[in-house]
Each structure stands twice: as structure tokens, then as C-alpha cells.
mmCIF file of N, CA and C in Angstrom:
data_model
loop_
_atom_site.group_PDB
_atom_site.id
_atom_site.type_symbol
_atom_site.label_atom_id
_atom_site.label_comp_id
_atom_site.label_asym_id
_atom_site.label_seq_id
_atom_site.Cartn_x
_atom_site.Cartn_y
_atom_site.Cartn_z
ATOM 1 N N UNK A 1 44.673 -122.787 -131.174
ATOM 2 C CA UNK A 1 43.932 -122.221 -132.271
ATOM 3 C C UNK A 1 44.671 -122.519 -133.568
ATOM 4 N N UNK A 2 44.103 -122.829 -134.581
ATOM 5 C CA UNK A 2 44.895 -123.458 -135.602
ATOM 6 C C UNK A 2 44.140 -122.493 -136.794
ATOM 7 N N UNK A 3 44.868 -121.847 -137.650
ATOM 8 C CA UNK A 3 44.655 -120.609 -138.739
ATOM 9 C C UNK A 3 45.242 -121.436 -139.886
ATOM 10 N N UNK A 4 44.343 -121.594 -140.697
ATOM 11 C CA UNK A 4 44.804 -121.682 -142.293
ATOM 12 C C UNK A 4 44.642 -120.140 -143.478
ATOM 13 N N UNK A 5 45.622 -120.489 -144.566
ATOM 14 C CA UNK A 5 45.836 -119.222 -145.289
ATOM 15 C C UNK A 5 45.640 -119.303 -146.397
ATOM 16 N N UNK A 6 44.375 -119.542 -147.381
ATOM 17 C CA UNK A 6 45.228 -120.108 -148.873
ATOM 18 C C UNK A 6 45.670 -118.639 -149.550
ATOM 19 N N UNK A 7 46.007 -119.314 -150.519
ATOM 20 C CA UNK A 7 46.936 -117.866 -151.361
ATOM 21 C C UNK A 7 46.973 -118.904 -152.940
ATOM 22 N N UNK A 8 47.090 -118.870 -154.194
ATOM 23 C CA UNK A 8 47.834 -118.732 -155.181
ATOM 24 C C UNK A 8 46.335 -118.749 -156.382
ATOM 25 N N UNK A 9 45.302 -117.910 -156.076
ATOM 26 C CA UNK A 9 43.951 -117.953 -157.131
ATOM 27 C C UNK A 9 44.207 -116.945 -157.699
ATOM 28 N N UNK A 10 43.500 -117.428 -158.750
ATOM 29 C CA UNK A 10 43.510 -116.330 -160.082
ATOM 30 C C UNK A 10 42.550 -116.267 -160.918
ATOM 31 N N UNK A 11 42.827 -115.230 -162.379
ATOM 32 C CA UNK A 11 41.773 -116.011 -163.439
ATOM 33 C C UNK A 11 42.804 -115.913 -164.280
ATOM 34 N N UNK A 12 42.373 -117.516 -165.366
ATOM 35 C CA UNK A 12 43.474 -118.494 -165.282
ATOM 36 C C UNK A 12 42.481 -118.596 -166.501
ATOM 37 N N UNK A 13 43.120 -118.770 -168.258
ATOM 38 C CA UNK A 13 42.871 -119.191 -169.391
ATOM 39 C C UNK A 13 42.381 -121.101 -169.448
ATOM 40 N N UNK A 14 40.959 -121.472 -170.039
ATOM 41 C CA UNK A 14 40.909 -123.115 -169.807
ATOM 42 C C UNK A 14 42.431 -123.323 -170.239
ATOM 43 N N UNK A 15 42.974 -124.425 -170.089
ATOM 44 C CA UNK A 15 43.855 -125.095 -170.656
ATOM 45 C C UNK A 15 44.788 -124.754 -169.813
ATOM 46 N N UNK A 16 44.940 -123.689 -168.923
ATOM 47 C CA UNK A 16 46.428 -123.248 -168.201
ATOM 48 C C UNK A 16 46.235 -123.723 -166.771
ATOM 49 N N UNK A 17 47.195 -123.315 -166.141
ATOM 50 C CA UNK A 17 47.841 -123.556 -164.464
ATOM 51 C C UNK A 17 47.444 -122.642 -163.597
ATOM 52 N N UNK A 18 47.226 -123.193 -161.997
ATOM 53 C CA UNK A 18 47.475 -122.553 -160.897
ATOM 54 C C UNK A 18 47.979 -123.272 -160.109
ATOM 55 N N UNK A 19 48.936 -122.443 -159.404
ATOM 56 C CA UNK A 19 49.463 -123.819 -157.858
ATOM 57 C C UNK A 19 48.623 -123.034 -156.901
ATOM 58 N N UNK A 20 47.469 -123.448 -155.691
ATOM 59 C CA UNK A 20 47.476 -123.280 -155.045
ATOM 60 C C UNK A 20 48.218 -123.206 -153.680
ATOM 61 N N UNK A 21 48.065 -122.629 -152.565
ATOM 62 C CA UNK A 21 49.100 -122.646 -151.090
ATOM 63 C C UNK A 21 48.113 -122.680 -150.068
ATOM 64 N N UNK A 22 48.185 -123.197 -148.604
ATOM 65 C CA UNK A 22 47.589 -123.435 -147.849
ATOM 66 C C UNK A 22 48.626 -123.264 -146.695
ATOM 67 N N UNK A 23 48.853 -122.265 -146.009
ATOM 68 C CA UNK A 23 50.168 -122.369 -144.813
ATOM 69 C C UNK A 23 49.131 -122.334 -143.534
ATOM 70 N N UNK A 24 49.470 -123.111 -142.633
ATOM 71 C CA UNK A 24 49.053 -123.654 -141.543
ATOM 72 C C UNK A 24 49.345 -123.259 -140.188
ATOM 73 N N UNK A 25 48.869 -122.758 -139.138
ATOM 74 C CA UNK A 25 49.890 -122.323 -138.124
ATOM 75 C C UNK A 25 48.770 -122.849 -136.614
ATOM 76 N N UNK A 26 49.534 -123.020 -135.628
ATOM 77 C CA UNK A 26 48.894 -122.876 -134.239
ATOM 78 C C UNK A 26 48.382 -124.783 -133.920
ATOM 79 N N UNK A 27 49.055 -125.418 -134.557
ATOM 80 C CA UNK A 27 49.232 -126.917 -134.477
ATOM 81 C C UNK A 27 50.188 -127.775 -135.136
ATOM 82 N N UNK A 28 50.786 -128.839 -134.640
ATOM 83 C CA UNK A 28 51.268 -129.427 -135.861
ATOM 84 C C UNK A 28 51.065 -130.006 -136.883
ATOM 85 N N UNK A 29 51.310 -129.619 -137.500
ATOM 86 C CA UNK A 29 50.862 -129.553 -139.209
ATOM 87 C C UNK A 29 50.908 -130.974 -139.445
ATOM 88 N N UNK A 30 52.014 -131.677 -139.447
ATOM 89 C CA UNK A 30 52.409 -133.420 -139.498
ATOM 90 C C UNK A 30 51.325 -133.868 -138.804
ATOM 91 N N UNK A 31 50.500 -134.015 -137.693
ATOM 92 C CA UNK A 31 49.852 -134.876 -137.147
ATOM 93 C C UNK A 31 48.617 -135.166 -138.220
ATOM 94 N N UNK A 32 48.194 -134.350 -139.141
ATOM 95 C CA UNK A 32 46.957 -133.901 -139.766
ATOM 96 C C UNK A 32 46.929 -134.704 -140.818
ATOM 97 N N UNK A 33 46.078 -135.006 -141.463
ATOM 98 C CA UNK A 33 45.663 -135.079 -142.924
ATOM 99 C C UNK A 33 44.874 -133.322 -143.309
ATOM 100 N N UNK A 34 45.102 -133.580 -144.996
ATOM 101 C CA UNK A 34 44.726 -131.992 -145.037
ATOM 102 C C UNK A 34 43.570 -132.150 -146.255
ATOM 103 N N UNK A 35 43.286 -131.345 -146.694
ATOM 104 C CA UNK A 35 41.912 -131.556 -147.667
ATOM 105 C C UNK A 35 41.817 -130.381 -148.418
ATOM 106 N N UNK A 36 41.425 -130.155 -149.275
ATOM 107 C CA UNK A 36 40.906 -128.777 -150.686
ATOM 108 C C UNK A 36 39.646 -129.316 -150.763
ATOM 109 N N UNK A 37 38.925 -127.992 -150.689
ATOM 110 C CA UNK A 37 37.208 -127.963 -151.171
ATOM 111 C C UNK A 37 37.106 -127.133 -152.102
ATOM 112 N N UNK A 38 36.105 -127.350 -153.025
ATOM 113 C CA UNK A 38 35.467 -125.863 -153.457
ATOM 114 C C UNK A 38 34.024 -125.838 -153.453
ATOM 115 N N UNK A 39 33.806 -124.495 -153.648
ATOM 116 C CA UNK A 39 32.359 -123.981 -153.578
ATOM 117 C C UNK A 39 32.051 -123.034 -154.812
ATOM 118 N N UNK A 40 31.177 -123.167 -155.521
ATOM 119 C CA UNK A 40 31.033 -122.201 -156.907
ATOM 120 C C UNK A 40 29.295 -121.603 -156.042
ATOM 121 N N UNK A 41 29.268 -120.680 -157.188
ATOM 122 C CA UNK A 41 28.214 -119.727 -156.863
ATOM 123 C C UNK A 41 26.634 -120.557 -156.862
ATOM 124 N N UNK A 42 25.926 -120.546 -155.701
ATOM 125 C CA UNK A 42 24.834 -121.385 -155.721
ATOM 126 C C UNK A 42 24.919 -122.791 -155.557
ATOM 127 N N UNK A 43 26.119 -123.120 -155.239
ATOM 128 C CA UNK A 43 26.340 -124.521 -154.827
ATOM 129 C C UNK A 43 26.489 -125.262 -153.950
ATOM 130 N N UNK A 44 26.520 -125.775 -153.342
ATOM 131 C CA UNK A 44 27.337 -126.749 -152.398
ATOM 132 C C UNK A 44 29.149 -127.547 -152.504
ATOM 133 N N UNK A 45 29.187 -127.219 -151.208
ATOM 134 C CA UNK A 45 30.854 -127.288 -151.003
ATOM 135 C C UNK A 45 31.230 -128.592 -151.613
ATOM 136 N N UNK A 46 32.142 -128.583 -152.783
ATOM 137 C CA UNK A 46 32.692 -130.000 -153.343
ATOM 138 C C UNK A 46 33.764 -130.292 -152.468
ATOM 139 N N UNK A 47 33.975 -131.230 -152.274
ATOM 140 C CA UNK A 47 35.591 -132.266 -151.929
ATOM 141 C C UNK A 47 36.421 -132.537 -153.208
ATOM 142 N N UNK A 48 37.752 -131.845 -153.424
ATOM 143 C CA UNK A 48 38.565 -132.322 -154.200
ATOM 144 C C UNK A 48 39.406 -132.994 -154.135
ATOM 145 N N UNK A 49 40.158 -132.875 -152.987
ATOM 146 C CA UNK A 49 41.464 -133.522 -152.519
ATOM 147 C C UNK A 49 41.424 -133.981 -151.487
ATOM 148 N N UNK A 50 42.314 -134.733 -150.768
ATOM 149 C CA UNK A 50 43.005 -134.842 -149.644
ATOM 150 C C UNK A 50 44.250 -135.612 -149.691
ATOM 151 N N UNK A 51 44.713 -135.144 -148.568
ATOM 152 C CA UNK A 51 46.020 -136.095 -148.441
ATOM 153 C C UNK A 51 46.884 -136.400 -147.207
ATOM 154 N N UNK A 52 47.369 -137.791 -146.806
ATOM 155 C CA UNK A 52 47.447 -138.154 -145.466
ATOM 156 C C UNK A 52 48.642 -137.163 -144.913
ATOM 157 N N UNK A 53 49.150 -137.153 -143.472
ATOM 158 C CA UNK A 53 49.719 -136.773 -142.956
ATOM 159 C C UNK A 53 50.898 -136.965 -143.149
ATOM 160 N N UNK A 54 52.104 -137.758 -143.805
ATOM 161 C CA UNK A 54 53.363 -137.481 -145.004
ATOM 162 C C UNK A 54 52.801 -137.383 -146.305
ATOM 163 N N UNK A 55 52.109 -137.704 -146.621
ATOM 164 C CA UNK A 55 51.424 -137.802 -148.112
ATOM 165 C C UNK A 55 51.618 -139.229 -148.769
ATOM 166 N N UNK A 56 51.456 -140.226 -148.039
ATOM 167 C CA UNK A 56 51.176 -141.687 -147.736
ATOM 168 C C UNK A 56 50.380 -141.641 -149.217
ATOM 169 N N UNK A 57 49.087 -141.636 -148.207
ATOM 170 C CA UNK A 57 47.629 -141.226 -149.168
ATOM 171 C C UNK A 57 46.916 -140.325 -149.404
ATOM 172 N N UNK A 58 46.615 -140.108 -150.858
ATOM 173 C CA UNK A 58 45.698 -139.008 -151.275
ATOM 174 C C UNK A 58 44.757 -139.968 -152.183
ATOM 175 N N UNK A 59 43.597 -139.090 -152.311
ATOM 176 C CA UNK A 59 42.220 -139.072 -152.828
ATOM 177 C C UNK A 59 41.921 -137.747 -153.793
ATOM 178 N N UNK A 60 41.192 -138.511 -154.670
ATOM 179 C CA UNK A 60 40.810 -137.232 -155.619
ATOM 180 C C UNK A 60 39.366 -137.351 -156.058
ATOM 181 N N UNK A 61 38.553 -136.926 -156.306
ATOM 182 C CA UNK A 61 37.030 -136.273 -156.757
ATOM 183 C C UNK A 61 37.539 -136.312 -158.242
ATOM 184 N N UNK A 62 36.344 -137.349 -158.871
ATOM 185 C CA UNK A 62 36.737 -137.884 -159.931
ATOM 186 C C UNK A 62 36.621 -137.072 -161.607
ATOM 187 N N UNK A 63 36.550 -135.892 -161.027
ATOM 188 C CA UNK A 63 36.160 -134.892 -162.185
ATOM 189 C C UNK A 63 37.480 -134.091 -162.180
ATOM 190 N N UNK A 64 38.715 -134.203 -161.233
ATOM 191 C CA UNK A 64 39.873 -133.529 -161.186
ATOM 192 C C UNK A 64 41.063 -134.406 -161.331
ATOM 193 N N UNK A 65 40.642 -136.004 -161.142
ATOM 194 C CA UNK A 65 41.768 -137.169 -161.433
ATOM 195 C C UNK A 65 42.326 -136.410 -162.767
ATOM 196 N N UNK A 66 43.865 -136.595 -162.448
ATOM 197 C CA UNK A 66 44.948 -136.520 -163.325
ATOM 198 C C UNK A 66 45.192 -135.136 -163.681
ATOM 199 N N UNK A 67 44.496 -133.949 -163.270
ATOM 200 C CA UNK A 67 44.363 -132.766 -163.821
ATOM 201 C C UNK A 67 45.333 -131.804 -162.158
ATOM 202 N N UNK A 68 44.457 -132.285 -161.281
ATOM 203 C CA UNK A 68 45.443 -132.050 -159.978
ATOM 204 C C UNK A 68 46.170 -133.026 -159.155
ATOM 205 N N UNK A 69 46.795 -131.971 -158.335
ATOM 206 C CA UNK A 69 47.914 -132.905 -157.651
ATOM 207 C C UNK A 69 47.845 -132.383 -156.347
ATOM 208 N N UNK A 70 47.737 -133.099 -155.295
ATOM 209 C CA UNK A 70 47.864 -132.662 -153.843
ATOM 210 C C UNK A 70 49.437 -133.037 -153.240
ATOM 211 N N UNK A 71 49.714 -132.015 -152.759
ATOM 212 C CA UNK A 71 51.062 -132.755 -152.104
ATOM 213 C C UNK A 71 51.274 -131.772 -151.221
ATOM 214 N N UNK A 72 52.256 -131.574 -150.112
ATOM 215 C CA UNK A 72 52.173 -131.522 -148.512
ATOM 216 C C UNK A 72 53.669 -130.961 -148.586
ATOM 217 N N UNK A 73 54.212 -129.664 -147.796
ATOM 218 C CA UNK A 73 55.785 -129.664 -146.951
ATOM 219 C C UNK A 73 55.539 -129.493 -145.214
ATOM 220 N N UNK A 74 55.497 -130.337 -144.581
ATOM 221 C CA UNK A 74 55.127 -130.344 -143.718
ATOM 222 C C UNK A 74 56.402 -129.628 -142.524
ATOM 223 N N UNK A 75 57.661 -129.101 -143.033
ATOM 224 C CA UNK A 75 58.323 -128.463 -142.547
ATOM 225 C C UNK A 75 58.203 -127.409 -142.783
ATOM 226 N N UNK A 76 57.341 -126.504 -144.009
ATOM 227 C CA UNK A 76 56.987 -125.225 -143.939
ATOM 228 C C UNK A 76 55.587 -125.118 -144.088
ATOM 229 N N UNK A 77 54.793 -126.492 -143.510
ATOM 230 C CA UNK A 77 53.425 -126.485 -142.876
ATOM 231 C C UNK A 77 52.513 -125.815 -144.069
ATOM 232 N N UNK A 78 52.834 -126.545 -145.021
ATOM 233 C CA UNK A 78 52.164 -125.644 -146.395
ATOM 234 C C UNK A 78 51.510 -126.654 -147.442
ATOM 235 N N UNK A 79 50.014 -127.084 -147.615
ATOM 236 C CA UNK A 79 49.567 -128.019 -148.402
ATOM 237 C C UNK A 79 49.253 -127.170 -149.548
ATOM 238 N N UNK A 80 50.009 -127.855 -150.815
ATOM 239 C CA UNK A 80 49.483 -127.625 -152.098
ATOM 240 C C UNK A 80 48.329 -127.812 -153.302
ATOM 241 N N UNK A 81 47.908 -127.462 -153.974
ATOM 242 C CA UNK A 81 46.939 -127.880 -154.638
ATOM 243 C C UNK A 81 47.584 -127.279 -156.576
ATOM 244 N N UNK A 82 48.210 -128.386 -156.627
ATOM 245 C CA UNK A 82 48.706 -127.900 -158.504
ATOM 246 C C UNK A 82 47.537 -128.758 -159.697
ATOM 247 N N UNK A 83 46.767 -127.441 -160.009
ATOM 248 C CA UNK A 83 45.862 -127.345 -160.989
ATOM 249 C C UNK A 83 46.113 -127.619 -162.502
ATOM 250 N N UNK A 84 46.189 -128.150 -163.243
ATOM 251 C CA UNK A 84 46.533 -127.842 -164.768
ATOM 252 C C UNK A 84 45.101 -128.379 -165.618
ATOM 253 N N UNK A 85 45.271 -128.357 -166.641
ATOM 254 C CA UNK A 85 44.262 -128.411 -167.746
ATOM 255 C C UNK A 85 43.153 -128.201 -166.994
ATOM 256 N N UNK A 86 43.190 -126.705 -166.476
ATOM 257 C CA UNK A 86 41.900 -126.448 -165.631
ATOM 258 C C UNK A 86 40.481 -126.192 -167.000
ATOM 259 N N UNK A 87 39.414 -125.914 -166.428
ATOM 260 C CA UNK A 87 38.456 -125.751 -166.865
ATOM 261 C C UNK A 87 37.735 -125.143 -166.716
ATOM 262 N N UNK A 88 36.545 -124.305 -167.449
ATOM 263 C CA UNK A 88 35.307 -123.491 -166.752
ATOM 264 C C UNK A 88 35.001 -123.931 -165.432
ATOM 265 N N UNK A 89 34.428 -124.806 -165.679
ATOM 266 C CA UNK A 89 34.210 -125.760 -164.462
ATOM 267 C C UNK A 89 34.217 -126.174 -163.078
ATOM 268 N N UNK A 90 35.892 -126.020 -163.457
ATOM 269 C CA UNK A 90 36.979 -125.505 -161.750
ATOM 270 C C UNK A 90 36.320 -124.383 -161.224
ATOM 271 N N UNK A 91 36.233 -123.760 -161.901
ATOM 272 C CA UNK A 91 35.502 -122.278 -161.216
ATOM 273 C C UNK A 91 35.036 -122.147 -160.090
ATOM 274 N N UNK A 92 35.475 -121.391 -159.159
ATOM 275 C CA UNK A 92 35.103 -121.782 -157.602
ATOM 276 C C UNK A 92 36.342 -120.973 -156.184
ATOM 277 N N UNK A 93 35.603 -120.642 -155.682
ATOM 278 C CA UNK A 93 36.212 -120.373 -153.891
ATOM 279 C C UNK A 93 36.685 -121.583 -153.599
ATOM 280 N N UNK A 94 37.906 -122.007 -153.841
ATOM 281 C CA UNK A 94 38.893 -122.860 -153.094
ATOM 282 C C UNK A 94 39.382 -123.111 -151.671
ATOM 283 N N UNK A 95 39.163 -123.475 -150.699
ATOM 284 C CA UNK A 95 39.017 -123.656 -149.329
ATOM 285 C C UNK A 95 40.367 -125.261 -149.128
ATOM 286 N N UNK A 96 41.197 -124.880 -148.137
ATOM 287 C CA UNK A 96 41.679 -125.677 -147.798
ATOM 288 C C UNK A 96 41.666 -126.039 -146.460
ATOM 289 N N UNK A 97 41.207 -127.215 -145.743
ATOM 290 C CA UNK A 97 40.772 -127.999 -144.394
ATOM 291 C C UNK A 97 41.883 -128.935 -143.918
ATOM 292 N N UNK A 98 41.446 -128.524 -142.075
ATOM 293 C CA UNK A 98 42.443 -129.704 -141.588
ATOM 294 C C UNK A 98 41.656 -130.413 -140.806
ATOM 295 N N UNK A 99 41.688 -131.918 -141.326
ATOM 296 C CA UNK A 99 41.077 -132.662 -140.202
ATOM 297 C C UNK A 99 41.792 -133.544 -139.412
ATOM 298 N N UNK A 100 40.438 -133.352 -138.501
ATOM 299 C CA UNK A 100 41.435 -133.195 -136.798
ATOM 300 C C UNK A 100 41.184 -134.704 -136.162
ATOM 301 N N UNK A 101 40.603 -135.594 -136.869
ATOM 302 C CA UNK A 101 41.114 -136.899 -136.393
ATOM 303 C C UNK A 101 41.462 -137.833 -137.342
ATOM 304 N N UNK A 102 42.027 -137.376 -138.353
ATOM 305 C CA UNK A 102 42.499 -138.189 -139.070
ATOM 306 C C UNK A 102 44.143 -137.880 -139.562
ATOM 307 N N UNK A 103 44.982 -139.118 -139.418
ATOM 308 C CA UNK A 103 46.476 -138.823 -140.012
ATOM 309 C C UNK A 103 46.952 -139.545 -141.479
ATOM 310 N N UNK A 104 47.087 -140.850 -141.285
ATOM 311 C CA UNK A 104 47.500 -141.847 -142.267
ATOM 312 C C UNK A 104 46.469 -142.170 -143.045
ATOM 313 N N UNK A 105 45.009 -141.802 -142.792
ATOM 314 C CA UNK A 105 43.637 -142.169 -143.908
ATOM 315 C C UNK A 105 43.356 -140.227 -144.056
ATOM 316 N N UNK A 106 42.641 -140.617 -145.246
ATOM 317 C CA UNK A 106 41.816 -138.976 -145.715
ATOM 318 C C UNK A 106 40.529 -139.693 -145.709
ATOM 319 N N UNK A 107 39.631 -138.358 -145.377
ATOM 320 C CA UNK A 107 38.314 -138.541 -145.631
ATOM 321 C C UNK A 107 37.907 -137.535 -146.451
ATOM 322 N N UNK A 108 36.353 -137.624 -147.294
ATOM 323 C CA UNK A 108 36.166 -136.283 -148.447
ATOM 324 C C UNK A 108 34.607 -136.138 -147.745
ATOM 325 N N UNK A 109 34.165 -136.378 -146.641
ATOM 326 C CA UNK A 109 33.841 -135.537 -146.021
ATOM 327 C C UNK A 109 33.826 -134.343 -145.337
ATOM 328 N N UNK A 110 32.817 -133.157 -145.703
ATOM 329 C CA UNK A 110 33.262 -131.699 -145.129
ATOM 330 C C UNK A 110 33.293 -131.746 -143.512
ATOM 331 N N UNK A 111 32.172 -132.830 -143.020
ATOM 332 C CA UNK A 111 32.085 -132.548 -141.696
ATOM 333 C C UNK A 111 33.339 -132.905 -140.811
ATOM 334 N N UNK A 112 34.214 -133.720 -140.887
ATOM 335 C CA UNK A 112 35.399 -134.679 -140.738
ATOM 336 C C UNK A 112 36.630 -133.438 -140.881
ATOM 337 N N UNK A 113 36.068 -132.307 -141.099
ATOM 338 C CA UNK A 113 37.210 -130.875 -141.529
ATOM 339 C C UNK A 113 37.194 -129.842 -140.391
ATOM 340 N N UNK A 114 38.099 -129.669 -139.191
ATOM 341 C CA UNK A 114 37.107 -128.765 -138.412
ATOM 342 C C UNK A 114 37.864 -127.377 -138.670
ATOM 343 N N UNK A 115 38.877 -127.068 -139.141
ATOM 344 C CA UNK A 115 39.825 -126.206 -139.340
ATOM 345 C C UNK A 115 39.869 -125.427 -141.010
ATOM 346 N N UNK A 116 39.197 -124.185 -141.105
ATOM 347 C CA UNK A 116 39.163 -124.049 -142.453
ATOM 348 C C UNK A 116 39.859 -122.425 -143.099
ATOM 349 N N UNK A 117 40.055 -122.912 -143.923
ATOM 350 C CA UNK A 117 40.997 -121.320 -144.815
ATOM 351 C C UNK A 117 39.431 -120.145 -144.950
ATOM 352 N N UNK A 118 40.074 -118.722 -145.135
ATOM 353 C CA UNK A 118 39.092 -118.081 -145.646
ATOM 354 C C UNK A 118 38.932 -118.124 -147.394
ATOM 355 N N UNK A 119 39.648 -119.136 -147.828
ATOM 356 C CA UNK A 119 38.807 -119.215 -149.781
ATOM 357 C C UNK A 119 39.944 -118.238 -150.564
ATOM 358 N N UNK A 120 40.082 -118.925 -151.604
ATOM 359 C CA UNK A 120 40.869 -118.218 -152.531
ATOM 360 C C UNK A 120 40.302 -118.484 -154.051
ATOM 361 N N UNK A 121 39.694 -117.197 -154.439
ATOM 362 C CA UNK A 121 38.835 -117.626 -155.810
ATOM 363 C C UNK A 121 39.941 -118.143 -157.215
ATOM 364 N N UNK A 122 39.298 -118.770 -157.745
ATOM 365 C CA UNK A 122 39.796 -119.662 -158.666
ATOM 366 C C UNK A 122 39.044 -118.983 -160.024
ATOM 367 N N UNK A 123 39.498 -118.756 -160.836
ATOM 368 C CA UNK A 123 38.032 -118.295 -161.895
ATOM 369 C C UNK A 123 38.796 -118.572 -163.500
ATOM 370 N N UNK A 124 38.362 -119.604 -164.095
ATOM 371 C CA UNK A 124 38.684 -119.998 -165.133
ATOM 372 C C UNK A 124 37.780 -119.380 -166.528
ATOM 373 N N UNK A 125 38.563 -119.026 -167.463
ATOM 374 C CA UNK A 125 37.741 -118.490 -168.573
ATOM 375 C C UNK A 125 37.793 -119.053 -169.825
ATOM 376 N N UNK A 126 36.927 -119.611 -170.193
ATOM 377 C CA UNK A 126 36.602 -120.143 -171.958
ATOM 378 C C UNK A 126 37.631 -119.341 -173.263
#
């Protein structure tokens, strides 16, 4: 059984920071590639991130290039998500995924995710 945790949401001024956390348990964390979604109110689940199983390769959703950063400690089984010059926008239930057949490639498909966090709201203000 494999449990994800996120933790580090807030409400967060446009222009400022959040680090998200994602701690992982009940598999090994290294075999995985890992992924960040979000979901805003009335929407459908976006793909933001991913990133391979050392952090080889990552992918980004082209409305967050350069603004976030995905990166991985795979000895305290904990994928990050560092936010800056966030935006209204960002606004959203943050979800972090592990998918379970992929290591050295990411995919930003949701279905390709079978392992998911219960959401950590994100809420950015003008």
C-alpha cells in the first residue's frame, strides 16, 4: 500500500513563495517517477510537474515554466514542489502522484498516476 502526504499550502500574497512537500511511504520511493497536479474549483485536474526517479528528468506545464521547480530526496522519500512568483491563477488543491510504471521518463498524464495525496490548498491573493 503506498500513502502519499502533501503538506506546505497556504494563502500566499501574488508575487510570493510556497515550498510544497509530498512524503511517501509503503514503496520505494527511488523506483518511481513522481508528479504535482492541481485542481481549482469547477475544473479539471491540471498536470504541473513531474520528475524522473533521481531527478534525471522533469517536465513542466507551460504556464508554471521558470516560476516552479520540482525536485526529489529520495532518502527521506519526499518530492518537492518550490512555487515563486505565484499568481491568482495557481490557485488550486495541489495533489502530488506516483506513477507506477514509469522511472527514468515522466508522463503528464493523470491516468499514468495510480498513487495519490489527499490535496493541499494553495490559495493565492491579488
Amino acid at each position: 500500500q503506498v500513502q502519499l502526504v502533501e503538506s506546505g499550502g497556504g494563502l500566499v500574497q501574488a508575487g510570493g513563495s510556497l515550498r510544497l512537500s509530498c512524503a511517501a511511504s509503503g514503496r520505494r520511493f527511488s523506483s518511481n517517477a513522481m508528479g504535482w497536479f492541481r485542481q481549482a474549483p469547477g475544473k479539471e485536474r491540471e498536470f504541473v510537474a513531474a520528475i524522473s526517479w533521481n531527478g534525471g528528468s522533469t517536465y513542466y506545464v507551460d504556464s508554471v515554466k521558470g516560476r516552479f521547480t520540482i525536485s526529489r530526496d529520495n532518502a527521506n522519500n519526499t518530492v518537492y514542489l518550490q512555487m515563486n512568483s505565484l499568481k491568482p491563477e495557481d490557485t488550486a488543491v495541489y495533489y502530488c502522484a506516483l506513477d507506477t510504471a514509469r522511472a527514468y521518463s515522466v508522463s503528464y498524464y493523470a491516468r499514468h498516476y495510480d498513487y495519490w495525496g489527499q490535496g493541499t490548498q494553495v490559495t493565492v491573493s491579488s
